[in-house]
C-alpha atoms as a PDB file:
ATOM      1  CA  UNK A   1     -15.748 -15.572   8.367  1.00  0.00           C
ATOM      2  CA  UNK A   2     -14.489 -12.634  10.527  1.00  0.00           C
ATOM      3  CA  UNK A   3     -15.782  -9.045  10.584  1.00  0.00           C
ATOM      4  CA  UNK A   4     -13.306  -6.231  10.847  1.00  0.00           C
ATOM      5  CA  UNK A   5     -13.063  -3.182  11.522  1.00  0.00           C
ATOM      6  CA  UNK A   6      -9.978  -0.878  11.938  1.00  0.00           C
ATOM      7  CA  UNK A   7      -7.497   2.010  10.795  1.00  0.00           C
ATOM      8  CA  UNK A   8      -5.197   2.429   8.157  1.00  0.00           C
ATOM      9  CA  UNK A   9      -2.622   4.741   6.507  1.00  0.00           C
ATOM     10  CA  UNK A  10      -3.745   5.612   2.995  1.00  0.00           C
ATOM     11  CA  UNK A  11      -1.927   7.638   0.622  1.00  0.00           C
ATOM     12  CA  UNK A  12      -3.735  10.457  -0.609  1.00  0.00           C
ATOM     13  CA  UNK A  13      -2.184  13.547  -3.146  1.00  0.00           C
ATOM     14  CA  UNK A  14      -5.704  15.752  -2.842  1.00  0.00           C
ATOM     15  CA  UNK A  15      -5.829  18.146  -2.156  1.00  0.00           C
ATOM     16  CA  UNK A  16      -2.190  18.282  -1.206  1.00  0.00           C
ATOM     17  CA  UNK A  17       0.065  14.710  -1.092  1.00  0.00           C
ATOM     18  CA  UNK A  18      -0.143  13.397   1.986  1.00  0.00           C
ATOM     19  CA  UNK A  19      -0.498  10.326   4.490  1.00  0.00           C
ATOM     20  CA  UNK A  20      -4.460  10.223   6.412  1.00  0.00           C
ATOM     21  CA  UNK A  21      -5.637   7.953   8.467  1.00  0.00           C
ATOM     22  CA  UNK A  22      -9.131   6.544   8.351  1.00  0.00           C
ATOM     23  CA  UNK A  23     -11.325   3.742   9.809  1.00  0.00           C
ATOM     24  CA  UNK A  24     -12.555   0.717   7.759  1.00  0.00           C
ATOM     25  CA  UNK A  25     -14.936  -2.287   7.835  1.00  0.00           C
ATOM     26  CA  UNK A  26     -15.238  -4.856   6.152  1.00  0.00           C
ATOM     27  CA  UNK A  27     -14.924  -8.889   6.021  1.00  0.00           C
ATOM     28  CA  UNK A  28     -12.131 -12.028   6.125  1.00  0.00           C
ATOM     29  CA  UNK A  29     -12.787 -15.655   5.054  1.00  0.00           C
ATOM     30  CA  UNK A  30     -10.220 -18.342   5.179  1.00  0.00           C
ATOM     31  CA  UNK A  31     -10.522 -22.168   3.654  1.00  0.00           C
ATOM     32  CA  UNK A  32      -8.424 -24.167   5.383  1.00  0.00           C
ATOM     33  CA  UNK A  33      -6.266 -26.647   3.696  1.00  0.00           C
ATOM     34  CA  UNK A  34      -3.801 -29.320   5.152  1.00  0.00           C
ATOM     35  CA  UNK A  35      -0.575 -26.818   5.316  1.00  0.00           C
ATOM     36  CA  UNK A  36      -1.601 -23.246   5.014  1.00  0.00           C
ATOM     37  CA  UNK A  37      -5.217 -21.526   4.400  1.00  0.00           C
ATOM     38  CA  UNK A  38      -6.370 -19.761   1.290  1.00  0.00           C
ATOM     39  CA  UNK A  39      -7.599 -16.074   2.395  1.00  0.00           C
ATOM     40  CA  UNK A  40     -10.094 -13.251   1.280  1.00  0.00           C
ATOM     41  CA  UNK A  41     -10.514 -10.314   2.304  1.00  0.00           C
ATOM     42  CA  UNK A  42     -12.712  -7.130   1.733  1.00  0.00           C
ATOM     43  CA  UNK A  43     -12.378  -3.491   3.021  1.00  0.00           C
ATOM     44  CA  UNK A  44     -14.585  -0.631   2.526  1.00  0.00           C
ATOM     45  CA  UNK A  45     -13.089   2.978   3.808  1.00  0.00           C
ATOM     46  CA  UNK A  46     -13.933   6.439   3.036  1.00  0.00           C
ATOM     47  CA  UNK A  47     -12.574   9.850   4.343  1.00  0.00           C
ATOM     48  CA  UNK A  48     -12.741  13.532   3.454  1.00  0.00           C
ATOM     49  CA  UNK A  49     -10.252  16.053   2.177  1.00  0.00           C
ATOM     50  CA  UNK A  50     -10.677  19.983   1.886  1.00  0.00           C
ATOM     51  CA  UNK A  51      -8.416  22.444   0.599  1.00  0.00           C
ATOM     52  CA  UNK A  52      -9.062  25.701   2.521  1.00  0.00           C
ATOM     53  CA  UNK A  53      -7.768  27.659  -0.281  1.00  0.00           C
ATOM     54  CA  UNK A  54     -10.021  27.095  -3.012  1.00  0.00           C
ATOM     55  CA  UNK A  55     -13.007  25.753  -0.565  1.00  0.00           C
ATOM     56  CA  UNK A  56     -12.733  21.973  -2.915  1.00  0.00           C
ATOM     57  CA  UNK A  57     -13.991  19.336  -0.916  1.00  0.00           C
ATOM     58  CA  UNK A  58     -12.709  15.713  -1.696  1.00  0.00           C
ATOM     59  CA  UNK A  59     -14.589  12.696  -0.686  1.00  0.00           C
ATOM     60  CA  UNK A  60     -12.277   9.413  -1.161  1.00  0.00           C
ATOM     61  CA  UNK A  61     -14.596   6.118  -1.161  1.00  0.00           C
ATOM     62  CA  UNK A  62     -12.035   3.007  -1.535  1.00  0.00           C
ATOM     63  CA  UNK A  63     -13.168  -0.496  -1.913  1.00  0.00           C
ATOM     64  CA  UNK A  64     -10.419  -3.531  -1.533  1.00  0.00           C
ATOM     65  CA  UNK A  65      -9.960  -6.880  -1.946  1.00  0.00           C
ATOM     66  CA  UNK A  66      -7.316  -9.555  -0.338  1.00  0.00           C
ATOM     67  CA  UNK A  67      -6.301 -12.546  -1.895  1.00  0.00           C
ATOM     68  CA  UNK A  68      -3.444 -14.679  -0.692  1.00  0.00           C
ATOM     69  CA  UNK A  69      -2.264 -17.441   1.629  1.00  0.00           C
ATOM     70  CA  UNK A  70      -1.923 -17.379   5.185  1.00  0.00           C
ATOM     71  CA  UNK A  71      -0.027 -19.863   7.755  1.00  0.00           C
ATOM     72  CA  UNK A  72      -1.343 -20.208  10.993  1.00  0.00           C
ATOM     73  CA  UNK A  73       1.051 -21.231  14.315  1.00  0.00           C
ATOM     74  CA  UNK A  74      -0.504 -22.507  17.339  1.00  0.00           C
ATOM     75  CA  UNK A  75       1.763 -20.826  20.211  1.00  0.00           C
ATOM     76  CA  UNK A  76      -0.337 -22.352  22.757  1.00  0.00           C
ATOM     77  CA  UNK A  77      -3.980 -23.909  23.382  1.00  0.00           C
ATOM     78  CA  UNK A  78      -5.520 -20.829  23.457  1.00  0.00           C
ATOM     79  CA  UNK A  79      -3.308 -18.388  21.556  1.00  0.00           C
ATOM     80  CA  UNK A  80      -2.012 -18.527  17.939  1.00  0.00           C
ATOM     81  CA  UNK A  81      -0.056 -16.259  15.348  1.00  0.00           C
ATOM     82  CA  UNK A  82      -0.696 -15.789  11.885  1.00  0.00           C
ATOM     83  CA  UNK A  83       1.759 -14.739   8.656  1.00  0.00           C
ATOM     84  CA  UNK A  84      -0.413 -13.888   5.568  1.00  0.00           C
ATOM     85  CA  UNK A  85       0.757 -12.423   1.857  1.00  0.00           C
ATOM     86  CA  UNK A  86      -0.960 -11.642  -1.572  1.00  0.00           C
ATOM     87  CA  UNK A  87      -2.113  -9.497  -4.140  1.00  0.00           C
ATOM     88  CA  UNK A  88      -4.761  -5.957  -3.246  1.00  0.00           C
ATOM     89  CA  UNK A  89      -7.173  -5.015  -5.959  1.00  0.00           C
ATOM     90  CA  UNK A  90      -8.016  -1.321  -5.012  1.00  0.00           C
ATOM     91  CA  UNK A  91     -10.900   1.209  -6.538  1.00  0.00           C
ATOM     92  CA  UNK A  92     -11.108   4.391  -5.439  1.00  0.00           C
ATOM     93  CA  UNK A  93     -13.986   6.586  -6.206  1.00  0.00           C
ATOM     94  CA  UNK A  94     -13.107  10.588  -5.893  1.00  0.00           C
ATOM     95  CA  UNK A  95     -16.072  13.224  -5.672  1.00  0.00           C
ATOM     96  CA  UNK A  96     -15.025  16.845  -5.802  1.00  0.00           C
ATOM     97  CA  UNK A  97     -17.388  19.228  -4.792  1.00  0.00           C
ATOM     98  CA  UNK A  98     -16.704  23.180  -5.247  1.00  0.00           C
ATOM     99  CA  UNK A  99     -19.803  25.814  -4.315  1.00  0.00           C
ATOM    100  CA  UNK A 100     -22.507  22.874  -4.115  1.00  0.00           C
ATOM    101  CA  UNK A 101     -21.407  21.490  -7.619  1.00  0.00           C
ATOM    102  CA  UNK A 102     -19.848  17.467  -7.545  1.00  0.00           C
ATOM    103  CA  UNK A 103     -18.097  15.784 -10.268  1.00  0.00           C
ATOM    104  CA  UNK A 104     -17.483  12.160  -9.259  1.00  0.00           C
ATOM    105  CA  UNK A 105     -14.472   9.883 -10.774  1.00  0.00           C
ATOM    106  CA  UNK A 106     -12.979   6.517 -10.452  1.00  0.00           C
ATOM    107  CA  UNK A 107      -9.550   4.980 -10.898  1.00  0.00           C
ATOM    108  CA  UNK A 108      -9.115   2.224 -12.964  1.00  0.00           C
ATOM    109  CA  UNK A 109      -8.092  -0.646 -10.528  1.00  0.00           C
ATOM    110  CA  UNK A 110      -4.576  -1.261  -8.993  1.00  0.00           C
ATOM    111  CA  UNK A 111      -2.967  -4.361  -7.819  1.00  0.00           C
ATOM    112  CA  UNK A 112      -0.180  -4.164  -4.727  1.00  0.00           C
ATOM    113  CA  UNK A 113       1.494  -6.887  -3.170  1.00  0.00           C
ATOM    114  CA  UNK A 114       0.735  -7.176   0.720  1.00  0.00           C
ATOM    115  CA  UNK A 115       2.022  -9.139   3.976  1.00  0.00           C
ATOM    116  CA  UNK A 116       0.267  -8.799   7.383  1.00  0.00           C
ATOM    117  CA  UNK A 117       0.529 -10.694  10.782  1.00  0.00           C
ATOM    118  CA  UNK A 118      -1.131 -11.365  13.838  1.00  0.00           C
ATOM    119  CA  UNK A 119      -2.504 -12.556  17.015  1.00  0.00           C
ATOM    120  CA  UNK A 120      -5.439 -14.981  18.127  1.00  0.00           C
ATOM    121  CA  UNK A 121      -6.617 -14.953  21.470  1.00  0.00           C
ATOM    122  CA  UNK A 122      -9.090 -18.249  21.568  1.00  0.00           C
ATOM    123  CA  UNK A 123     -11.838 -18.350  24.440  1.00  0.00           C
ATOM    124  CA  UNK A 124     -14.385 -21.436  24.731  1.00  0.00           C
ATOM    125  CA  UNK A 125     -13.040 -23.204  21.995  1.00  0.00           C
ATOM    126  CA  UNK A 126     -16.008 -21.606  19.672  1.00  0.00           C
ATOM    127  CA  UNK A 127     -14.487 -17.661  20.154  1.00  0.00           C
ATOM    128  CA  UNK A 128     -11.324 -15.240  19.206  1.00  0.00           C
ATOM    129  CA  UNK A 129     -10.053 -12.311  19.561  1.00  0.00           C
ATOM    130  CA  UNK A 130      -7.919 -11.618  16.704  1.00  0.00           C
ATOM    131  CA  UNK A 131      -5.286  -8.326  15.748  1.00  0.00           C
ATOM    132  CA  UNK A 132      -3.382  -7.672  12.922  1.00  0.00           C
ATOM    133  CA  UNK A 133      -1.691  -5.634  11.008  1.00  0.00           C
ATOM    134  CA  UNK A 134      -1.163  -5.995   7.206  1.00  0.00           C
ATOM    135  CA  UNK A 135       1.424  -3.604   4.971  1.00  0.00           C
ATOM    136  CA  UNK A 136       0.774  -2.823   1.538  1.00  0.00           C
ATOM    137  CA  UNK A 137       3.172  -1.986  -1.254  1.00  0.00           C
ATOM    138  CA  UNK A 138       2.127   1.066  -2.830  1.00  0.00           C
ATOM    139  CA  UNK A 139       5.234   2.956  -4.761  1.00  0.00           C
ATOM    140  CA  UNK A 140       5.313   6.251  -5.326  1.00  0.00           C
ATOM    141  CA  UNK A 141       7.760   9.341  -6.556  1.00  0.00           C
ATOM    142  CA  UNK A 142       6.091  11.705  -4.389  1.00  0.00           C
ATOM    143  CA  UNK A 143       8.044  12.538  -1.039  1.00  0.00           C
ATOM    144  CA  UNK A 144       5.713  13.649   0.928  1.00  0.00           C
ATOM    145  CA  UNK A 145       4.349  10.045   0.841  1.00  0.00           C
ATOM    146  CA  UNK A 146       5.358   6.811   2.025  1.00  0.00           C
ATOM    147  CA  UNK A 147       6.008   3.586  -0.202  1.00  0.00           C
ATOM    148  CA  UNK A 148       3.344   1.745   2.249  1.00  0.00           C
ATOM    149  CA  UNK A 149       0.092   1.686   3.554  1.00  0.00           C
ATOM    150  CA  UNK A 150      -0.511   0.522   6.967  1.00  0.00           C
ATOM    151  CA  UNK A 151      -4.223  -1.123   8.266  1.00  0.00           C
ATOM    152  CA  UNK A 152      -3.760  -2.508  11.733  1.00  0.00           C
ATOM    153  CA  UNK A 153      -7.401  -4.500  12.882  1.00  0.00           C
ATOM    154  CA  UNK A 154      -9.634  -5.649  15.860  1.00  0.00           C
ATOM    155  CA  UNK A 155     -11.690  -8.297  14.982  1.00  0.00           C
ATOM    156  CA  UNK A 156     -13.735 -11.167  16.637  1.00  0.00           C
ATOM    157  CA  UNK A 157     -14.752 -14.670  15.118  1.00  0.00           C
ATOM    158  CA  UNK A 158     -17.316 -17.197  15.735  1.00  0.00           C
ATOM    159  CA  UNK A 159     -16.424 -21.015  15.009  1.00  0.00           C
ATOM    160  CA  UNK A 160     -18.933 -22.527  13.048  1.00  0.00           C
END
């Protein structure tokens, strides 16, 4: 299991469509098996939106979850590189608040396609330092926003 904690590009269109950057948390587990590994993977982000204009605040709460394979390449005894792709399962919750008032919402849940890579740094045998950065598919008419969200990470792990 691997904690993380990072950045990533999210789309949002509130109050005006655009492309924010935020930092997340969350965790990664993998189950190895003899060819490639079977991954999971949580997120938990939130950021805040307010359109001067009307003086609306919007609070975006997203919760995510990875599912996929992942292939692992040892480059050399104490450095490896990782491929990984899947399916995201994403909930965001929106709360609006205008003149002390909030209404909250949720969206019904989407699923994206994703691919990510990275690098291991292995210390002691029993530590890494990993990094990655993982791409998800998120179409989208609107212009002003990008087909893809981007979440590179930091992370350390333990071997247990």
């Amino acid at each position: 299991i691997t904690p993380i904690v990072g950045f990533e590009k999210v789309q949002r269109v509130l109050p005006t469509p655009t492309m924010k950057t935020r930092t997340v948390f969350g965790a990664r587990a993998l189950y190895r098996l003899p060819i490639t590994s079977l991954e999971a993977e949580y997120t938990h982000g939130d950021d805040t939106s307010t359109d001067v204009a009307t003086g609306t605040t919007y609070k975006f709460v997203d919760d995510k979850l990875r599912v996929g394979l992942r292939g692992d390449f040892s480059m050399a005894s104490f450095l490896s590189w990782n491929l990984s792709g899947g399916m995201q399962m994403k909930q965001t919750k929106t709360t609006r608040t205008v003149s002390g008032a909030s209404s909250t919402s949720s969206t019904s849940t989407t699923t994206d396609p994703y691919v990510g890579t990275g690098l291991s740094l292995h210390i002691l045998n029993a530590f890494s330092l990993n990094a990655d950065v993982t791409a998800v598919y998120t179409p989208t008419d609107d212009p002003a926003l990008d087909d893809y969200e981007i979440r590179p990470t930091l992370g350390f792990s333990i071997r247990i």
